[in-house]
CSV table of C-alpha atoms in Angstrom, one decimal:
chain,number,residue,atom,x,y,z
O,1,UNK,CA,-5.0,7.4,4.6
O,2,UNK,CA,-3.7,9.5,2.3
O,3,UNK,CA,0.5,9.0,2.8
O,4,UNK,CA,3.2,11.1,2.2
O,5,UNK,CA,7.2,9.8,2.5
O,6,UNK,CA,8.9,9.9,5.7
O,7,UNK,CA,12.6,11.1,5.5
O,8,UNK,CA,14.9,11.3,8.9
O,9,UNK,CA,16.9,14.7,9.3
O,10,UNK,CA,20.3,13.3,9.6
O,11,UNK,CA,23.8,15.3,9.3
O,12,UNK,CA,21.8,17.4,6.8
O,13,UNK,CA,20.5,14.9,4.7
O,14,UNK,CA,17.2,13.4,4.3
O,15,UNK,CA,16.7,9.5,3.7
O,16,UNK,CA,13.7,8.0,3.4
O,17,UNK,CA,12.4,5.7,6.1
O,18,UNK,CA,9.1,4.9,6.5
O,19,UNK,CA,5.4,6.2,5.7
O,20,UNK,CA,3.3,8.9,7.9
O,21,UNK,CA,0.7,10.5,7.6
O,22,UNK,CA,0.8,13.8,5.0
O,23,UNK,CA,-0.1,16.5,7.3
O,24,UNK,CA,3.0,15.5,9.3
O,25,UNK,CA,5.4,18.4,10.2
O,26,UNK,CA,8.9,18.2,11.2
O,27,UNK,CA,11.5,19.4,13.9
O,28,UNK,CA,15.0,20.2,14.0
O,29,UNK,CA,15.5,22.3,17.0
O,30,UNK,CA,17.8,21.6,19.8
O,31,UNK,CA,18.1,18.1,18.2
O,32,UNK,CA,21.6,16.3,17.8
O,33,UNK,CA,22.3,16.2,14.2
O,34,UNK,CA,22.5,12.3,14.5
O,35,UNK,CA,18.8,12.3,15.9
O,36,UNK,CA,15.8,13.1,14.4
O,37,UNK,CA,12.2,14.3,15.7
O,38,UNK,CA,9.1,14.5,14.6
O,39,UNK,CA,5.6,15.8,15.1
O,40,UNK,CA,2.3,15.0,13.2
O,41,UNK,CA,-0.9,17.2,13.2
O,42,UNK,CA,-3.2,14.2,14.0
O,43,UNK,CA,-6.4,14.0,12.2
O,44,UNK,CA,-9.6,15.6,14.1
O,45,UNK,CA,-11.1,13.2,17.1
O,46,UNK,CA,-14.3,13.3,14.6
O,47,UNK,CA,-12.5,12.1,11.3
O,48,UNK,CA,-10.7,9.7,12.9
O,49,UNK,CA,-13.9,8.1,14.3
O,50,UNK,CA,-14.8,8.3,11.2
O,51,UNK,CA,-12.7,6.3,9.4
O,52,UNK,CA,-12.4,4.1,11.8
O,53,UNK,CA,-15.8,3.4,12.0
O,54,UNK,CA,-16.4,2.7,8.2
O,55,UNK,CA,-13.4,0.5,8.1
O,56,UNK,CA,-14.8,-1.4,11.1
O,57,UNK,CA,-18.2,-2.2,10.1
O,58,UNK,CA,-17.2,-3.2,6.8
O,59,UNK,CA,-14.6,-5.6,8.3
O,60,UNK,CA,-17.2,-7.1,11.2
O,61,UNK,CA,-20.1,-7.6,8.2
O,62,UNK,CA,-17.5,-9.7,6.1
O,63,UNK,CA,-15.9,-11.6,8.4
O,64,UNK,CA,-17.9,-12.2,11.4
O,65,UNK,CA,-19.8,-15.5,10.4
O,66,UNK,CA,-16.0,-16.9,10.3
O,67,UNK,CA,-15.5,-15.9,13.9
O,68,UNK,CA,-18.8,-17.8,15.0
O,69,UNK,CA,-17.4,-20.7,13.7
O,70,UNK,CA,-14.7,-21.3,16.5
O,71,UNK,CA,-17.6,-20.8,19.2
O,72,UNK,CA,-20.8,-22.5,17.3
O,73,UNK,CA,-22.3,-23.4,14.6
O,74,UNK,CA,-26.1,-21.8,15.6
O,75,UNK,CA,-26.3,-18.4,13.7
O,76,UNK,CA,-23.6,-16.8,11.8
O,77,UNK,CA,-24.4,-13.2,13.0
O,78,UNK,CA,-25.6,-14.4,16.3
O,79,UNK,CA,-23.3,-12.1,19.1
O,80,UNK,CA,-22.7,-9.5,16.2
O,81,UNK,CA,-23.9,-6.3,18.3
O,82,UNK,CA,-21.2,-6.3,21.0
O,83,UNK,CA,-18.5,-6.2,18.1
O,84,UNK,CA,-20.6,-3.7,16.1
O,85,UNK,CA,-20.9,-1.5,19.6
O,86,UNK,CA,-17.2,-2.6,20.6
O,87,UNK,CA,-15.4,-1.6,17.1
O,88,UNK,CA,-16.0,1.5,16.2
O,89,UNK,CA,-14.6,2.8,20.0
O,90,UNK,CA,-11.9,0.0,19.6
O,91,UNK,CA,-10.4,0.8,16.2
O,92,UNK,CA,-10.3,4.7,17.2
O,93,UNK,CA,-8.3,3.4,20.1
O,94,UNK,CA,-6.4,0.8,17.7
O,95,UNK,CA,-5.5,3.8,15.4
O,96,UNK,CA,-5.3,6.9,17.7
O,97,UNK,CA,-3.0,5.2,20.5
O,98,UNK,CA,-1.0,3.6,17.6
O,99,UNK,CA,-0.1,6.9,16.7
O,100,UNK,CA,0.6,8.4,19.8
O,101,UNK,CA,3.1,5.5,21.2
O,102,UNK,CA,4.5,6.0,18.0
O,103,UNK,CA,5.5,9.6,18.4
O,104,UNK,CA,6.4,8.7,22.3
O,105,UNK,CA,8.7,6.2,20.8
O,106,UNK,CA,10.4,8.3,18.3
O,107,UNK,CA,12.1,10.3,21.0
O,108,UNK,CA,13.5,7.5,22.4
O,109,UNK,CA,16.4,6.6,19.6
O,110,UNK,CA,14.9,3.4,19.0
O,111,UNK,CA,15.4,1.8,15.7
O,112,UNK,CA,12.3,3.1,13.5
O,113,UNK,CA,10.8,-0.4,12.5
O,114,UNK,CA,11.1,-1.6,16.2
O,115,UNK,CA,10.0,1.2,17.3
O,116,UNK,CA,6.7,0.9,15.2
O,117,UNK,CA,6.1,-3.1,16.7
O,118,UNK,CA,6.2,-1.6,20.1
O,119,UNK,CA,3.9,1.2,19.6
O,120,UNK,CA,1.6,-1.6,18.2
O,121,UNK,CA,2.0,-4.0,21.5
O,122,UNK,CA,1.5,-0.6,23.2
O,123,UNK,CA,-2.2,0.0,21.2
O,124,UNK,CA,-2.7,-3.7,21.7
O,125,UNK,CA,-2.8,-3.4,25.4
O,126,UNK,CA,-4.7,-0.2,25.3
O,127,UNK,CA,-7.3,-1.5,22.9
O,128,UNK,CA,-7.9,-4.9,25.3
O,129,UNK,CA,-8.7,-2.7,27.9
O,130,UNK,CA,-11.5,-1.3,26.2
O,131,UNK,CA,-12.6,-3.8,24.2
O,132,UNK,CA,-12.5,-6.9,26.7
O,133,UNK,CA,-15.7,-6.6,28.8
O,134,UNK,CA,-17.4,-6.6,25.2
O,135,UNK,CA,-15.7,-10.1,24.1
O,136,UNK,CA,-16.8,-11.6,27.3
O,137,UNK,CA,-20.6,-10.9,26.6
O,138,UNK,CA,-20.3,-12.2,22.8
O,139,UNK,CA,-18.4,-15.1,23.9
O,140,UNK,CA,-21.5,-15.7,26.3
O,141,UNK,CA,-24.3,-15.8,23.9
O,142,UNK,CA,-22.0,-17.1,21.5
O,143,UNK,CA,-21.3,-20.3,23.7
O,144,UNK,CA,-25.7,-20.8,24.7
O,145,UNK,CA,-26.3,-23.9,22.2
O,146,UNK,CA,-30.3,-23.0,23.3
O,147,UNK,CA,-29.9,-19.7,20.5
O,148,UNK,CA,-33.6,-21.1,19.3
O,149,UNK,CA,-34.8,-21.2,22.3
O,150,UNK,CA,-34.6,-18.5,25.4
O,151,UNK,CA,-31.8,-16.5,23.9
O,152,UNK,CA,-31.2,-13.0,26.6
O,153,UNK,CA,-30.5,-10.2,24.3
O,154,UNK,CA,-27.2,-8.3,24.8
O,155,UNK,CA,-27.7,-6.0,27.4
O,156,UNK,CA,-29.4,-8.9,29.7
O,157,UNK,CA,-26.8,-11.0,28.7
O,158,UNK,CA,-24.1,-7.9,29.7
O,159,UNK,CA,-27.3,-7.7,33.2
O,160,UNK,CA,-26.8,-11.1,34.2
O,161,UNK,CA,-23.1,-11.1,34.2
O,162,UNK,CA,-23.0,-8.0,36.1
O,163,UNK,CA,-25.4,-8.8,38.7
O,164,UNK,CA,-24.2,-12.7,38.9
O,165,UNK,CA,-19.9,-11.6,39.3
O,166,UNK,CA,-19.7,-7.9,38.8
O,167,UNK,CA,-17.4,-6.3,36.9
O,168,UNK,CA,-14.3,-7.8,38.5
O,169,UNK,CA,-12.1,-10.8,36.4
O,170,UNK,CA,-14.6,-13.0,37.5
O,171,UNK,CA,-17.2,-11.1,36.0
O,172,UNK,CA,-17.8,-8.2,33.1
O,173,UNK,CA,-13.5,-8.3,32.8
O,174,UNK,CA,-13.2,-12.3,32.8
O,175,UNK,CA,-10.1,-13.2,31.0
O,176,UNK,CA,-8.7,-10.0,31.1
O,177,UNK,CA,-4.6,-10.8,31.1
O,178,UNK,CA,-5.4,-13.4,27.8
O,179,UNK,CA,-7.3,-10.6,26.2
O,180,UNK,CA,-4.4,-8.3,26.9
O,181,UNK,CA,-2.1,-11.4,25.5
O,182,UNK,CA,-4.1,-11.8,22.1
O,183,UNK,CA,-4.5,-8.1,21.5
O,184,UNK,CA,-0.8,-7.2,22.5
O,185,UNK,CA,1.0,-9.8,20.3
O,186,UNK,CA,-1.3,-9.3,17.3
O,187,UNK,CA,-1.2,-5.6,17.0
O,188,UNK,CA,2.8,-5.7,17.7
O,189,UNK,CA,3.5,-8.2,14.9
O,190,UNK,CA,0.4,-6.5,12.9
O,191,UNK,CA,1.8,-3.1,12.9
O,192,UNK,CA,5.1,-3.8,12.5
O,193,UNK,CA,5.6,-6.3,10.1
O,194,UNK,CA,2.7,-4.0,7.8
O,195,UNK,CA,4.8,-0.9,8.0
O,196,UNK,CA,8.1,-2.6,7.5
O,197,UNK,CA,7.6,-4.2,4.8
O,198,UNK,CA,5.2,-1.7,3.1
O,199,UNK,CA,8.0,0.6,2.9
O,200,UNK,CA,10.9,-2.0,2.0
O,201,UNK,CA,7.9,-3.5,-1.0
O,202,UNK,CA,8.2,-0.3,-3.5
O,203,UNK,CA,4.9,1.2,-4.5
O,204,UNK,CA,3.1,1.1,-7.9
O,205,UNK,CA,1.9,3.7,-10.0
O,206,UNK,CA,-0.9,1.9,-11.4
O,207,UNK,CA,-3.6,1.9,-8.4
O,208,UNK,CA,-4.9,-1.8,-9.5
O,209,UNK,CA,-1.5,-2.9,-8.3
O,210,UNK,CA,-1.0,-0.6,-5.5
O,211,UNK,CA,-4.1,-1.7,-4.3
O,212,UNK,CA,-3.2,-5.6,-4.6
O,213,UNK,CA,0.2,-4.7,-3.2
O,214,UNK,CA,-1.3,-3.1,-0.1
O,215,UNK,CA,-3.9,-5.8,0.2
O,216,UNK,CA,-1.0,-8.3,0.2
O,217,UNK,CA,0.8,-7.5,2.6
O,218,UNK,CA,-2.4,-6.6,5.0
O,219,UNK,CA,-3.2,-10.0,4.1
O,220,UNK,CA,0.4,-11.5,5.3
O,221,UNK,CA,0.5,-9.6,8.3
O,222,UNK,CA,-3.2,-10.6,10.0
O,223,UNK,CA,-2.1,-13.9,9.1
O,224,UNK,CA,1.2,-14.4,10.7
O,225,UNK,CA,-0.5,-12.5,13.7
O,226,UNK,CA,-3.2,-15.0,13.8
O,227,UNK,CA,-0.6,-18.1,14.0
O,228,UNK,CA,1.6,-16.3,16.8
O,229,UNK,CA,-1.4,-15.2,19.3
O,230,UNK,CA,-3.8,-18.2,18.9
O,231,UNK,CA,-2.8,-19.7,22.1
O,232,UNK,CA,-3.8,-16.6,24.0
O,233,UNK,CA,-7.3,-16.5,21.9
O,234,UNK,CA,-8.0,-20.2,22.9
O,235,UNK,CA,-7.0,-19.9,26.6
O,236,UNK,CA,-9.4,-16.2,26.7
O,237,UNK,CA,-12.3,-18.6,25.1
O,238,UNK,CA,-12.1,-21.0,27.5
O,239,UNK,CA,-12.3,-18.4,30.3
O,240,UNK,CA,-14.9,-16.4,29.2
O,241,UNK,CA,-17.2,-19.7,28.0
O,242,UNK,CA,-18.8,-21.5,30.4
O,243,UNK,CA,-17.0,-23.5,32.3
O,244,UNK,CA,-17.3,-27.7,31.3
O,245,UNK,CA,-18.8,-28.7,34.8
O,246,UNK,CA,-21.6,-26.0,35.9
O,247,UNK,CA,-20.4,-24.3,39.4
O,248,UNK,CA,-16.6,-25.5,39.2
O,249,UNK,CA,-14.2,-23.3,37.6
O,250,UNK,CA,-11.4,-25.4,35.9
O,251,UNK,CA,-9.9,-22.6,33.5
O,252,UNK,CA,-8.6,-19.7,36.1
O,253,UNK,CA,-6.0,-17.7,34.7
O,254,UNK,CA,-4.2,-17.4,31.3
O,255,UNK,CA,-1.0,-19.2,31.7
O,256,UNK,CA,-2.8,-21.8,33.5
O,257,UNK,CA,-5.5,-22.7,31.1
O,258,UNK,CA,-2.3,-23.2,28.7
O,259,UNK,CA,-0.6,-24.9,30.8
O,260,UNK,CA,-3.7,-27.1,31.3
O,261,UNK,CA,-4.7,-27.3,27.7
O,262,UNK,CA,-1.2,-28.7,26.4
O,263,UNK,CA,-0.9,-31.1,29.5
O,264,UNK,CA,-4.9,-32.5,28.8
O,265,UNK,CA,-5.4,-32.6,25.3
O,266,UNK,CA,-1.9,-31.5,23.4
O,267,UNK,CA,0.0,-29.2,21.8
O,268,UNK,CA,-2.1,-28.6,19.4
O,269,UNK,CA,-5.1,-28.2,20.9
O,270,UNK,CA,-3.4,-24.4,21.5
O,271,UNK,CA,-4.2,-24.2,17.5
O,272,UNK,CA,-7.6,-25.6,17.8
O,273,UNK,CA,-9.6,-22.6,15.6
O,274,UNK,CA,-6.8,-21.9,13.3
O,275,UNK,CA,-8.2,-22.2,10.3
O,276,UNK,CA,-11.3,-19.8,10.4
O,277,UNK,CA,-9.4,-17.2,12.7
O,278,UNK,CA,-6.9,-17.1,9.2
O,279,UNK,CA,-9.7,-17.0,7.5
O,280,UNK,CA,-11.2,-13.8,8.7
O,281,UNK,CA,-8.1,-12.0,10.3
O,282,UNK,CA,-6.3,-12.4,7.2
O,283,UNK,CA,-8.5,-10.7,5.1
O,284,UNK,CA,-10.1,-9.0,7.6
O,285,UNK,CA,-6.7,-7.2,8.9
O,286,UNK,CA,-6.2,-6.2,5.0
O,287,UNK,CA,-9.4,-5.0,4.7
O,288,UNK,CA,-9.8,-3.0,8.1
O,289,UNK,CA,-6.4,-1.2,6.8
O,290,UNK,CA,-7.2,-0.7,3.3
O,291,UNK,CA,-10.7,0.5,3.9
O,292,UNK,CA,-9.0,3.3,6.5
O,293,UNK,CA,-6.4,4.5,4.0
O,294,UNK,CA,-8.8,4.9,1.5
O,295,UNK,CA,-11.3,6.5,3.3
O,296,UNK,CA,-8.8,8.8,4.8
O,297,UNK,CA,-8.1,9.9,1.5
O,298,UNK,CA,-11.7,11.0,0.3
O,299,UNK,CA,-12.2,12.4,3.7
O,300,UNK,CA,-8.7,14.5,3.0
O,301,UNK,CA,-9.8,15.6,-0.6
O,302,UNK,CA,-13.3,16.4,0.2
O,303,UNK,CA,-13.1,18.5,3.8
């Protein structure tokens, strides 16, 4: 995204705070002079799909494989097309409602770098909504060890689901509140902790460097979200798996499969997954934000 300086109108004078997008416009009027306000021209519903798009399908064709690895070894791009049909819906939500909870928040006096980690908790719980019914039918084929075999394609596997629980938490929206948990805390700590410390890291002039400096901290922030929402991940896998003993459901809910988790098998066994969940929302969260700036910027010089 092409990004312009943010300054807060305060007594006056203008200090620099944070980054926004260029097209942003500002207010004054009937505003405290010890407040500020502001307004941004969001990008058009197309562009924005757009870019979001681009930056999702590049992200999902990189670091997929890795996510097949916590479920099972059989086929790195098996369960790719629910991602591929969930993303590009999901990262418009990611992005837009990001946005929108941000400008909510900014007439609320909160501080501006927490407001910006609760506008991504807010996006977080948006996006799980949409994104959720998708993650229970990868996690499905995912999770069939007879891949070689009788393998149902998407929509079947999406068929059976339906027609076997519905679309209630037992069914197409199994796991639902752990979904909401992984999304929530990874897009709050994402968010934040990017746009913090993007604006408190000064920028380069050479683009090699700017480029390695935004990729950085991208990098740091999927990472550090990763470590803090892994429980929720592992408690939503073992929901939306197949349960160990056919017809008997022993993970329920999401504090309870946690609770159950750590009392069976450890502490630890909360991180089980770690590794390769680093390994592709590390990069993948610097490369899903990168790929959207910069396409945001030939999209901004070229229409």
């Amino acid at each position: 995204m092409s990004i312009a300086s943010f300054y807060w109108i305060n007594s006056g004078r203008l200090t620099k705070q944070h980054d926004i997008p260029q097209k942003a416009r500002f207010i004054t009027g009937g505003i405290s002079p010890d407040h500020c306000r502001w307004i941004s021209r969001w990008p058009k519903g197309g562009e924005c799909c757009l870019r979001s798009g681009v930056s999702c399908l590049v992200e999902i064709l990189l670091m997929h494989p890795l996510d097949v690895v916590k479920t099972s070894i059989y086929g790195f791009y098996k369960g790719i097309l629910p991602p591929i049909l969930a993303e590009t819906p999901k990262r418009a939500v990611k992005f837009f409602t990001f946005e929108q909870y941000k400008k909510l928040l900014s007439l609320t006096g909160l501080p501006a770098g927490l407001a910006l980690s609760v506008a991504g908790l807010g996006s977080g719980l948006t996006e799980a909504l949409v994104v959720n019914p998708f993650e229970v039918v990868k996690v499905g084929l995912q999770a069939n060890r007879d891949s070689f075999q009788v393998q149902p394609s998407t929509f079947a596997q999406a068929r059976n689901i339906i027609n076997a629980d519905g679309f209630g938490l037992r069914g197409l929206n199994k796991g639902l509140t752990s979904t909401l948990g992984r999304h929530g805390v990874f897009n709050m700590i994402y968010f934040g902790f990017y746009f913090n410390v993007k604006d408190a890291i000064p920028a380069s002039q050479d683009p090699t460097l700017e480029f390695l400096r935004k990729f950085a901290i991208g990098l740091a922030s999927g990472t550090i979200s990763s470590c803090v929402n892994i429980p929720f991940d592992v408690a939503k896998s073992r929901i939306q798996a197949p349960q160990p003993i056919p017809g008997e459901i022993k993970y329920r809910t999401c504090f309870q499969t946690m609770g159950l988790v750590y009392r069976e098998e450890g502490y630890l066994a909360l991180y089980k997954g770690l590794v390769p969940k680093i390994m592709r929302l590390g990069p993948g969260g610097a490369v899903m934000l990168l790929v959207y700036e910069y396409v945001s910027g030939w999209l901004n010089k070229n229409w």
